[in-house]
Tab-separated table of C-alpha atoms and ligand atoms in Angstrom:
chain	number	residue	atom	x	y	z
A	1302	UNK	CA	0.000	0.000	0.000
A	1303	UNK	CA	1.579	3.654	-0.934
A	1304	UNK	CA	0.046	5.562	1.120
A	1305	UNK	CA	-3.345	6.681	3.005
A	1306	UNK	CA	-5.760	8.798	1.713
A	1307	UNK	CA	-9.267	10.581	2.834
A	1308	UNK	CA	-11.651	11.460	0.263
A	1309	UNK	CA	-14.208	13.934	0.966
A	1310	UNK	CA	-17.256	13.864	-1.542
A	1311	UNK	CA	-15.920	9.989	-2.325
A	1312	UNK	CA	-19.239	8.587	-3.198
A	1313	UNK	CA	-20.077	11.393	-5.795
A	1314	UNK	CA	-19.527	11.829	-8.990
A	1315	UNK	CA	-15.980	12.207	-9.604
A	1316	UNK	CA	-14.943	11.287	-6.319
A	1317	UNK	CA	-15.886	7.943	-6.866
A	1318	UNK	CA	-14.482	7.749	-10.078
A	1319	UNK	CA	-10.976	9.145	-8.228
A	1320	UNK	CA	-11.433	6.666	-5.628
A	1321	UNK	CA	-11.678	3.857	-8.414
A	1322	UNK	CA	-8.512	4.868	-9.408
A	1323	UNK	CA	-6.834	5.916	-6.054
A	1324	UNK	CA	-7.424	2.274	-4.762
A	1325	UNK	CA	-6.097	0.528	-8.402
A	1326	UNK	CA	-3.052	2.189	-7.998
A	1327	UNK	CA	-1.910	0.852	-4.762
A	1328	UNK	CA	-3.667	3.877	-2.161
A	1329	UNK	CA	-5.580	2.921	0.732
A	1330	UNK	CA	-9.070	4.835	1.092
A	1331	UNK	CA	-11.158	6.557	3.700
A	1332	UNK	CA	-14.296	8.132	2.146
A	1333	UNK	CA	-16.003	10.853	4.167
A	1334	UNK	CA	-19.602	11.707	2.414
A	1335	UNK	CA	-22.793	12.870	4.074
A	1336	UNK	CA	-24.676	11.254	1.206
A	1337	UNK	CA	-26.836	15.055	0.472
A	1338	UNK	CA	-26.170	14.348	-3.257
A	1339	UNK	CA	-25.047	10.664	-3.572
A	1340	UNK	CA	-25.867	6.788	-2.565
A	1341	UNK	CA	-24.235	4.723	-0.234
A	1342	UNK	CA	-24.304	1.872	-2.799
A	1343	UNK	CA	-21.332	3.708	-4.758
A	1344	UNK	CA	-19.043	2.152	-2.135
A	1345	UNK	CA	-20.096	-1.379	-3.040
A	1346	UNK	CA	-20.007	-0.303	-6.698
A	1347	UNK	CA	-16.285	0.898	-6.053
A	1348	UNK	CA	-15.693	-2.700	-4.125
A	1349	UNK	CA	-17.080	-4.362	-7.113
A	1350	UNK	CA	-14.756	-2.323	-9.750
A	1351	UNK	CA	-11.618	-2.773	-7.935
A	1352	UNK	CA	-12.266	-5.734	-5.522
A	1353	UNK	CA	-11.397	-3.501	-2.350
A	1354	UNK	CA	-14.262	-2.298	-0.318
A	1355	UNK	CA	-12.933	1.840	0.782
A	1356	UNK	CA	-13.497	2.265	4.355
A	1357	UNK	CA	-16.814	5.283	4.321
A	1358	UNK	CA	-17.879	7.549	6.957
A	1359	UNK	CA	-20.931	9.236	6.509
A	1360	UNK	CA	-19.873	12.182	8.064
A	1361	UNK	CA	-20.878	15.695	7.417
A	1362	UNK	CA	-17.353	17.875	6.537
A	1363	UNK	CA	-19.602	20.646	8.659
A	1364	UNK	CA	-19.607	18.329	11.814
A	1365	UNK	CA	-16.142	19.540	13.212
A	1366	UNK	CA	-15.902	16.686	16.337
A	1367	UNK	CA	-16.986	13.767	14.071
A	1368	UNK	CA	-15.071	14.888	11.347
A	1369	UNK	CA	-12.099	14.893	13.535
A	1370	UNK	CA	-13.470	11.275	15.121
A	1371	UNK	CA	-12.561	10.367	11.861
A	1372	UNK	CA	-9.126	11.497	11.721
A	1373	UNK	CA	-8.512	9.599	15.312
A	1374	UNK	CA	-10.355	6.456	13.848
A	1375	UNK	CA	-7.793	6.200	10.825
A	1376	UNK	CA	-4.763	6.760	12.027
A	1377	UNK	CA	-1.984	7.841	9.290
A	1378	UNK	CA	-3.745	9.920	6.965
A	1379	UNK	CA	-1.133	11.657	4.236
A	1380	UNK	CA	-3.467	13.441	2.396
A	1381	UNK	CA	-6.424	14.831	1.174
A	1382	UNK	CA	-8.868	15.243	-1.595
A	1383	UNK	CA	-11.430	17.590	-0.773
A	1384	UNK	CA	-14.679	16.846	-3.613
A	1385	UNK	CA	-17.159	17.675	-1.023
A	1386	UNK	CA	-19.425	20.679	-2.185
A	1387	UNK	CA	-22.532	21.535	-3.221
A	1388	UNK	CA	-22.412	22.619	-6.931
A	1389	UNK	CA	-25.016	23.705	-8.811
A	1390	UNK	CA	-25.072	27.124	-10.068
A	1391	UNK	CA	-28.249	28.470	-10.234
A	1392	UNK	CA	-29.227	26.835	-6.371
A	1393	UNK	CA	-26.397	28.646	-5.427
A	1394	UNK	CA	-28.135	31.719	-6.720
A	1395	UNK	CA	-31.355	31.197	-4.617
A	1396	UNK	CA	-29.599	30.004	-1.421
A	1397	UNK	CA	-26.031	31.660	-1.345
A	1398	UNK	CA	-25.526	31.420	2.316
A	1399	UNK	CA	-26.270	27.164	2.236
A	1400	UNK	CA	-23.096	27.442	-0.639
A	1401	UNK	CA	-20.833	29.459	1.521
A	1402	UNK	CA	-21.185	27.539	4.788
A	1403	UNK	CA	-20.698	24.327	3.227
A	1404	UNK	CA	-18.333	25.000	0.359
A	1405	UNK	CA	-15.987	27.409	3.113
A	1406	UNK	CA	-16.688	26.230	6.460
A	1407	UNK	CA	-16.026	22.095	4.969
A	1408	UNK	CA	-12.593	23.652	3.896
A	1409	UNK	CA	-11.935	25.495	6.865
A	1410	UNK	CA	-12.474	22.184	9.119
A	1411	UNK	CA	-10.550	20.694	6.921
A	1412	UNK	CA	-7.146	23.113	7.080
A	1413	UNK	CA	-7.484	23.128	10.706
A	1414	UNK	CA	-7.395	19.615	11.538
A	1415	UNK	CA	-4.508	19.195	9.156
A	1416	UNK	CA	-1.867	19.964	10.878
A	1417	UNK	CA	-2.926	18.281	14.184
A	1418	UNK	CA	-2.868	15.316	12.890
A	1419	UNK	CA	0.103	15.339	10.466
A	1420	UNK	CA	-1.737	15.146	7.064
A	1421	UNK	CA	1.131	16.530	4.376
A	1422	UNK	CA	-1.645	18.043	2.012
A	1423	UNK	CA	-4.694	18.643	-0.148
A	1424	UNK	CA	-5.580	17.999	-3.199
A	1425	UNK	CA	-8.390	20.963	-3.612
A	1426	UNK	CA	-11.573	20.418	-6.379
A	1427	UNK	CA	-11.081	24.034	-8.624
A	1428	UNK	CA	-13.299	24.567	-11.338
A	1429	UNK	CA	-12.726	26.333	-14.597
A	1430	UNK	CA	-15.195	28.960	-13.520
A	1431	UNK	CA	-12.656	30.938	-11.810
A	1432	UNK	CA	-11.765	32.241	-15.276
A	1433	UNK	CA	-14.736	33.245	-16.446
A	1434	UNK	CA	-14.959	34.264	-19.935
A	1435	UNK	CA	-11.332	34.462	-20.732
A	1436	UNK	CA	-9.910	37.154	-22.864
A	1437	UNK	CA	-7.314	34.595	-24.754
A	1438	UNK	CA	-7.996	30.947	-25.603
A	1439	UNK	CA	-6.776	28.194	-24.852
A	1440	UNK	CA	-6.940	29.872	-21.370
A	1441	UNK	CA	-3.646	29.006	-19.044
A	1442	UNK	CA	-3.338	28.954	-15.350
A	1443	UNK	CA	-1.664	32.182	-15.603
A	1444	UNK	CA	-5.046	33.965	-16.893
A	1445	UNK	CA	-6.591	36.797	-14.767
A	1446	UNK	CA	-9.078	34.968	-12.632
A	1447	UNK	CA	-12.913	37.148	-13.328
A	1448	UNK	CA	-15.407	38.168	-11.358
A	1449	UNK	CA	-17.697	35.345	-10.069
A	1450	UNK	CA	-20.965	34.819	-11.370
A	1451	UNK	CA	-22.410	33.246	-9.539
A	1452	UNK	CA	-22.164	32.000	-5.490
A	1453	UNK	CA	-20.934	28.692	-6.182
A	1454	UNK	CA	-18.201	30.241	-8.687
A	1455	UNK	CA	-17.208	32.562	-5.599
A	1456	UNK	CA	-16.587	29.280	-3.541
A	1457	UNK	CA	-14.472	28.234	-5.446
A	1458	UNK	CA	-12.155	31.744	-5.769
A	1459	UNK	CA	-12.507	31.911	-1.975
A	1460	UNK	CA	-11.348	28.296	-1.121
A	1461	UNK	CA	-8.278	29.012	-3.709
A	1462	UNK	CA	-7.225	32.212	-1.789
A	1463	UNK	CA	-7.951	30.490	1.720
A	1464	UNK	CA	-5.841	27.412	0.426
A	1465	UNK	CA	-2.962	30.152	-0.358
A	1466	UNK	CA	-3.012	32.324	3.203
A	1467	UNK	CA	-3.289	29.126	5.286
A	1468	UNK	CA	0.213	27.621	3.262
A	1469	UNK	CA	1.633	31.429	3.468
A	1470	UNK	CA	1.138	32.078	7.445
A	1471	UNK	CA	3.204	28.853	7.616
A	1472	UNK	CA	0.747	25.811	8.184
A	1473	UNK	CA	3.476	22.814	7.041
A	1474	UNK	CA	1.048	21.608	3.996
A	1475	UNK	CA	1.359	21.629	0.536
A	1476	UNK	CA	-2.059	21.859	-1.992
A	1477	UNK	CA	-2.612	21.202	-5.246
A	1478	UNK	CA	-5.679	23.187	-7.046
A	1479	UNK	CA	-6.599	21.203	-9.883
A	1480	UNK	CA	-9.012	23.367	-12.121
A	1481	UNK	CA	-11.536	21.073	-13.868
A	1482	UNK	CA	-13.096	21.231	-17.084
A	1483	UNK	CA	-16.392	20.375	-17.811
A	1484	UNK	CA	-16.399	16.483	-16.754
A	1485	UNK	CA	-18.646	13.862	-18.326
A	1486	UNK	CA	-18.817	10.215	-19.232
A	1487	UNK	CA	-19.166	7.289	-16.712
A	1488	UNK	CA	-17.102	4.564	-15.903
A	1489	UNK	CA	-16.427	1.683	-18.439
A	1490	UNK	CA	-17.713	-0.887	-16.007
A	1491	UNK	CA	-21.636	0.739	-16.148
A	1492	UNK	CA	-21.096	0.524	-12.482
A	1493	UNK	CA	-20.644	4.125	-10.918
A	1494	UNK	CA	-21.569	7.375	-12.984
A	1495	UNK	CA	-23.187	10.896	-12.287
A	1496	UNK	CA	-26.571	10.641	-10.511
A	1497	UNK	CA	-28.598	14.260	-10.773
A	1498	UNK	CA	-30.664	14.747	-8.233
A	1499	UNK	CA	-34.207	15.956	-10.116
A	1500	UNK	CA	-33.827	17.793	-13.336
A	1501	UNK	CA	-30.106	17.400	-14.389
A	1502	UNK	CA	-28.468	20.620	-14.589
A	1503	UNK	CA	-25.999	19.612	-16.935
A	1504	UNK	CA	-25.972	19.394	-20.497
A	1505	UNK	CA	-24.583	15.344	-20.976
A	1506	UNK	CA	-27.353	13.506	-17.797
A	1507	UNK	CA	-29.972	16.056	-19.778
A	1508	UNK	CA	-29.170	14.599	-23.230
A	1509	UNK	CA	-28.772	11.257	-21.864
A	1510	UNK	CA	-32.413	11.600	-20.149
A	1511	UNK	CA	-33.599	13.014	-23.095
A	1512	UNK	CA	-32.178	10.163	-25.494
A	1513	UNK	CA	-34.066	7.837	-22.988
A	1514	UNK	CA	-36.992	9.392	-23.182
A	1515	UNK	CA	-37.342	10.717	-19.559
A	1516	UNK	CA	-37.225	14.239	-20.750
A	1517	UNK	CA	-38.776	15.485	-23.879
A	1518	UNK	CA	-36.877	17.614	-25.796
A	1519	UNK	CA	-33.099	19.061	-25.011
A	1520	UNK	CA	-32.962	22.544	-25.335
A	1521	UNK	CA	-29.462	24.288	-26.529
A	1522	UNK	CA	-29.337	27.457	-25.476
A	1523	UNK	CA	-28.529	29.571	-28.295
A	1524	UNK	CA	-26.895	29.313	-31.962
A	1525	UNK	CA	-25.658	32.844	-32.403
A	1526	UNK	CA	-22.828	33.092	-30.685
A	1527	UNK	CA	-19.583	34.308	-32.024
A	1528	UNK	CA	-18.670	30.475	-32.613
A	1529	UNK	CA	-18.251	28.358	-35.723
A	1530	UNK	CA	-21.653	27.038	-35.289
A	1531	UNK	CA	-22.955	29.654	-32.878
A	1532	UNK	CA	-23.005	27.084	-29.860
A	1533	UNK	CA	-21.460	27.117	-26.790
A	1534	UNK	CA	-17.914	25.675	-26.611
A	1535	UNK	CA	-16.825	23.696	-23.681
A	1536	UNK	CA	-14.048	21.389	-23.484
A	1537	UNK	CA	-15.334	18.113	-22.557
A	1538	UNK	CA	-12.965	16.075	-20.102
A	1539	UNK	CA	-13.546	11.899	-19.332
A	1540	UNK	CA	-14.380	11.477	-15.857
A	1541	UNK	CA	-12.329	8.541	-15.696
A	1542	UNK	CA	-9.137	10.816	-17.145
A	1543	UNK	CA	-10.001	13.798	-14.987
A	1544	UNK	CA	-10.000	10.837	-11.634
A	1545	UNK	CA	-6.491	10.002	-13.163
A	1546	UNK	CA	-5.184	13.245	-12.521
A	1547	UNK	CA	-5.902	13.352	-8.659
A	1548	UNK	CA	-3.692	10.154	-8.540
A	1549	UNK	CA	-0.927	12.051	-10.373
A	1550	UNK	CA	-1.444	15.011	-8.030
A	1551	UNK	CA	-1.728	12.668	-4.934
A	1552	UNK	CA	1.963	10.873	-6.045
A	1553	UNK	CA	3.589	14.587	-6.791
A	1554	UNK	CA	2.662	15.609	-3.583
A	1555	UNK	CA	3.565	12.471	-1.292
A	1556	UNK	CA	6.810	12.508	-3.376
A	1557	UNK	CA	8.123	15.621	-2.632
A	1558	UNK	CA	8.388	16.837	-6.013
A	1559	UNK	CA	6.474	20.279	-5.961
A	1560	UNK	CA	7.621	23.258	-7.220
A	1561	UNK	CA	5.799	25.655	-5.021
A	1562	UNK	CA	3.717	24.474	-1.963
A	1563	UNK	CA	0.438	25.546	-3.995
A	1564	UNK	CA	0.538	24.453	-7.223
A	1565	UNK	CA	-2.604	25.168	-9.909
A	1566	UNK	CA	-3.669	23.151	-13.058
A	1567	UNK	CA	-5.911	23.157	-15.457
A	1568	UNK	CA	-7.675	19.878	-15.978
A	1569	UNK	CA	-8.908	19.283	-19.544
A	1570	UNK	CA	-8.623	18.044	-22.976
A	1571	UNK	CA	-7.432	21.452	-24.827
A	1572	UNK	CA	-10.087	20.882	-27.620
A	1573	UNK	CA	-13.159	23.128	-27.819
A	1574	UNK	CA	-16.450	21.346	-28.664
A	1575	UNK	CA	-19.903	22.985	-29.543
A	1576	UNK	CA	-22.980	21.843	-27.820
A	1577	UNK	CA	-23.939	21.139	-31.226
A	1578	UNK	CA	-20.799	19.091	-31.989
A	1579	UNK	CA	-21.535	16.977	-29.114
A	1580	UNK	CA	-25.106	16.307	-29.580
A	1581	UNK	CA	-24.452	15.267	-33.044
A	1582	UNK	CA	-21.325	13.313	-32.274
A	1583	UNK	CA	-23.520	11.912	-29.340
A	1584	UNK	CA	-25.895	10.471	-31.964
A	1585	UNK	CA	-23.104	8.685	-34.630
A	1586	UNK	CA	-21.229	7.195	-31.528
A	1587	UNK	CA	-24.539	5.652	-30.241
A	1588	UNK	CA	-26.805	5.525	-33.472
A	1589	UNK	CA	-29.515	6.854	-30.875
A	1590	UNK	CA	-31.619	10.363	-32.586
A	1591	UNK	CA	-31.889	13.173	-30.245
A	1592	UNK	CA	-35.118	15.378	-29.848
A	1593	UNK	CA	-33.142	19.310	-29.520
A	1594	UNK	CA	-34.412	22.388	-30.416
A	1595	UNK	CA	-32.354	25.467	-30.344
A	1596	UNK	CA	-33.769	28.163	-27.556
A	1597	UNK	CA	-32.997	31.474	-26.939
A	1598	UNK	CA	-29.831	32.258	-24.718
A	1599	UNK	CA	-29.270	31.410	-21.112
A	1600	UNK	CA	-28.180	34.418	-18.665
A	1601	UNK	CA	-24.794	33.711	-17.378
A	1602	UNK	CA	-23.530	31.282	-19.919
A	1603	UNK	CA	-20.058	31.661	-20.954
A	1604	UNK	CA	-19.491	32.095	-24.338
A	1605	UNK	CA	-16.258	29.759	-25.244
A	1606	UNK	CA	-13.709	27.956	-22.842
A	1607	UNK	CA	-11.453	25.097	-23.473
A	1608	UNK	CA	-8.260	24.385	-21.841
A	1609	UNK	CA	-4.337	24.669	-22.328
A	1610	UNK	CA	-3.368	21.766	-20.167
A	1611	UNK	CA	0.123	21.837	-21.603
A	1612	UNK	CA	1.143	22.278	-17.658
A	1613	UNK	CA	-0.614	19.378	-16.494
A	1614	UNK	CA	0.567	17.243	-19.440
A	1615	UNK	CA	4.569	18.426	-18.434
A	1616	UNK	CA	4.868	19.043	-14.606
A	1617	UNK	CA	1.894	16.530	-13.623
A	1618	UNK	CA	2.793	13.559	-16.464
A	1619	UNK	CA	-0.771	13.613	-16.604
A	1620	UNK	CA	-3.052	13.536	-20.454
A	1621	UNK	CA	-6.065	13.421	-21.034
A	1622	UNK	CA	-6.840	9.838	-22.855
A	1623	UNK	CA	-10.148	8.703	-23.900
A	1624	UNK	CA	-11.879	10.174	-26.953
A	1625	UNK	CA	-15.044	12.057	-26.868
A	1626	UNK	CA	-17.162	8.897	-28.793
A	1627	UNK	CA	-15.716	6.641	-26.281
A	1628	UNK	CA	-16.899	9.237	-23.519
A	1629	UNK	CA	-20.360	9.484	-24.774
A	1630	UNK	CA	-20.841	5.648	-25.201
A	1631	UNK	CA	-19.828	5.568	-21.348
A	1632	UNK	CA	-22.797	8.358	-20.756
A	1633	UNK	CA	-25.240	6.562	-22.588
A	1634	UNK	CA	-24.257	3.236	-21.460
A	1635	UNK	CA	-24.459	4.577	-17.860
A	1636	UNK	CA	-28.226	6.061	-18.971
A	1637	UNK	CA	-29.205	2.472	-19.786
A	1638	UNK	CA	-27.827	0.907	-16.612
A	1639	UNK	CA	-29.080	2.850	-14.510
A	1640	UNK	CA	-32.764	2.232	-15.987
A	1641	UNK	CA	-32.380	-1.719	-15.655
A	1642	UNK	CA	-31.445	-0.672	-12.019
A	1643	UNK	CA	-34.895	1.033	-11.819
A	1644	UNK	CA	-33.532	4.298	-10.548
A	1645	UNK	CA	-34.027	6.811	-13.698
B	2574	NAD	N1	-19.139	18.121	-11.978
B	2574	NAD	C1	-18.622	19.234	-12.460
B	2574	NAD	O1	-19.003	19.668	-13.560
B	2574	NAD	C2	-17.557	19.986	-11.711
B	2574	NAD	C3	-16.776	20.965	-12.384
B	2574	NAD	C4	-15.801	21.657	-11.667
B	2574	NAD	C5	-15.611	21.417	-10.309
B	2574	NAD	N2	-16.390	20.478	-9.686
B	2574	NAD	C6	-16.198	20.243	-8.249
B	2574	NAD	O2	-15.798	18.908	-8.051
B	2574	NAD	C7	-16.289	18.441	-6.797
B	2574	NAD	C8	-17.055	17.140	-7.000
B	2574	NAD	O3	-18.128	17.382	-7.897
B	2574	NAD	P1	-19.126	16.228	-8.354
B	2574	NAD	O4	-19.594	16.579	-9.715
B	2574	NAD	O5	-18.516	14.918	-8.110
B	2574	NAD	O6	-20.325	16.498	-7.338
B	2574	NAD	P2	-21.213	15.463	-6.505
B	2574	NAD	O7	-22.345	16.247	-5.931
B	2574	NAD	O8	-21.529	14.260	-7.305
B	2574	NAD	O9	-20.208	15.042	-5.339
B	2574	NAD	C9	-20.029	15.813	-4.174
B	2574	NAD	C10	-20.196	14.874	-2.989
B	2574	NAD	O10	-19.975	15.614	-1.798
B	2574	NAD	C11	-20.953	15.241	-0.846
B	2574	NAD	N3	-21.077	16.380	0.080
B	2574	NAD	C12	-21.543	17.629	-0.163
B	2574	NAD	N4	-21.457	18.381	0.936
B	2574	NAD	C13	-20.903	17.602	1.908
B	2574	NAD	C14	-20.545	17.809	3.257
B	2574	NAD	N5	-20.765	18.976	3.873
B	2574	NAD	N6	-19.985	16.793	3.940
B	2574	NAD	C15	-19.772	15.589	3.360
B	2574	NAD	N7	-20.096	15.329	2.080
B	2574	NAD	C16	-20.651	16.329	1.368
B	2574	NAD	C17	-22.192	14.912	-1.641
B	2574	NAD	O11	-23.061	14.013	-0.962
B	2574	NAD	C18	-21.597	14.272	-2.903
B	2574	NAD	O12	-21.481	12.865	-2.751
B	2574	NAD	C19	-17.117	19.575	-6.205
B	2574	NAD	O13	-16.293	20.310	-5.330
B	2574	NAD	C20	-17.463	20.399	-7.432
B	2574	NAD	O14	-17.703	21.743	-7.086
B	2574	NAD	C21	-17.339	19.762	-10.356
């Protein structure tokens, strides 16, 4: 075993995917999940992938004593990975203050019972948001970060700065921020995959409802933008990749080899793709139509953002693998699994 980890958010969507990977590669597991937007069955799932059953806590990262119970109960912890957060946008609109006590205070617990109990660092959850709409493309981690739009976007700007002042006043941790794309697919198995809660809120669980016929009719929001197609571009990054690149993070770190005690990377592909590209590459990769009508524009998208990973792919060792048909197979095969499990 290399080396013991705790995985906050470890039954969601990508942390499950990251603990998948975590345990395949020789790390030892503690998840720590209060189960708000995910099932405890994932950890079976994950015991079925990989044949080793992670040790889970439901624990809520808000619940200071048990979270630190935790820490006592599993001795030896090197590191973290902190997915826990709530994370959809427009809720975070409506209820900003439920976003900022548990997106900040979960981190704050967090930092504070690192040092106590000799954990070496974090591995933080950073989204592309932080960039906004960036003035050059592909956008590098050295691009101004913008304004937030939204509450959940400010988490995530906070967390980064609070990450930074905690390693500057001299806490002994390192952190890496890894700055995620926009993640999709499922993993190969059909086993473990993203599970909306209500009305998906993102554009692949929408189209995959949609292709299923649980929703009616996908609607992309807007075709005159100042794109080749007028679409949206987003760059599109395999969940089970994206998972990969905590475990490259997770080795950097335990091996000493950082640069700077925070380091920042951008998680993606580096190729744009439309929403229009994706719905019709979505449809040759699975031979399944798609009801989509083109609607007017949503406030607060972002025009265009894909990725310059080139930093990730040198410092990190880490690239992005698995094609976008092989991604949207995954989705859809997820889609189908999950309806012989009678959940959606
Ligand atoms: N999915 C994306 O598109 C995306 C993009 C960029 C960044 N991120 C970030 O990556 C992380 C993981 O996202 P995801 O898509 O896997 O989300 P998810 O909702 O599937 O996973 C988050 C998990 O954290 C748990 N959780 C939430 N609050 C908690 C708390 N206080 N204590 C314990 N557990 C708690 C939830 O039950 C859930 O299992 C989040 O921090 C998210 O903001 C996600």
């Amino acid at each position: 075993m290399k080396g013991k980890i705790l995985v906050t958010g470890g039954t969601g969507y990508i942390g499950s995917h990251t603990v998948v990977e975590l345990q395949q590669s020789e790390y030892e597991v503690v998840i720590v999940d209060n189960l708000s937007n995910s099932r405890a069955d994932v950890v079976d799932y994950i015991g079925q992938i990989t044949g080793v059953r992670p040790a889970f806590e439901q624990v809520d990262c808000l619940d200071r004593p048990a979270l630190e119970e935790v820490f006592c109960r599993h001795q030896g912890i090197e590191a973290i990975i902190h997915f826990a957060a709530s994370k959809a946008v427009g809720e975070s609109v409506q209820k900003p203050l439920l976003y900022y006590r548990n997106n900040i205070v979960s981190l704050i617990n967090l930092l504070e019972l690192m040092p106590k109990y000799g954990v070496k660092g974090i591995v933080f959850s950073s989204s592309c948001t932080v960039y906004g709409q960036p003035d050059v493309l592909p956008v590098t981690e050295e691009a101004p970060i913008k304004k937030a739009e939204s509450p959940y976007g400010n988490t995530k700007q906070i967390n980064e700065e609070i990450i930074h002042d905690t390693v500057k006043s001299g806490v002994p941790m390192n952190a890496i921020l890894l700055r995620y794309f926009n993640p999709i697919g499922a993993h190969p198995s059909g086993l473990i995959g993203e599970l909306p809660n209500g009305v998906p809120m993102n554009l692949i669980p929408y189209l995959t409802q949609t292709a299923i016929g649980i929703r009616e009719q996908l609607s992309v929001f807007g075709d005159d933008y100042n794109t080749p197609d007028g679409s949206c571009i987003r760059d599109y990054i395999n969940v089970v990749d994206l998972a990969k690149a905590h475990v490259y993070a997770i080795a950097r770190m335990l091996e000493g080899k950082q640069d700077e005690q925070v380091e920042v990377f951008n998680i993606g592909t580096g190729r744009g793709v439309s929403v229009l590209e994706l719905i019709h590459t979505f449809e040759s990769a699975t031979g399944v139509k798609l009801n989509y009508r083109i609607v007017g524009r949503r406030a607060g998208d972002i025009e265009q953002v894909w990725a310059d990973p080139a930093k990730a792919n040198k410092v990190l060792g880490w690239h992005a693998e698995t094609g976008l048909d092989d991604t949207l197979r995954s989705a859809w095969n997820w889609q189908l699994k999950l309806r012989e499990r009678g959940i959606q």
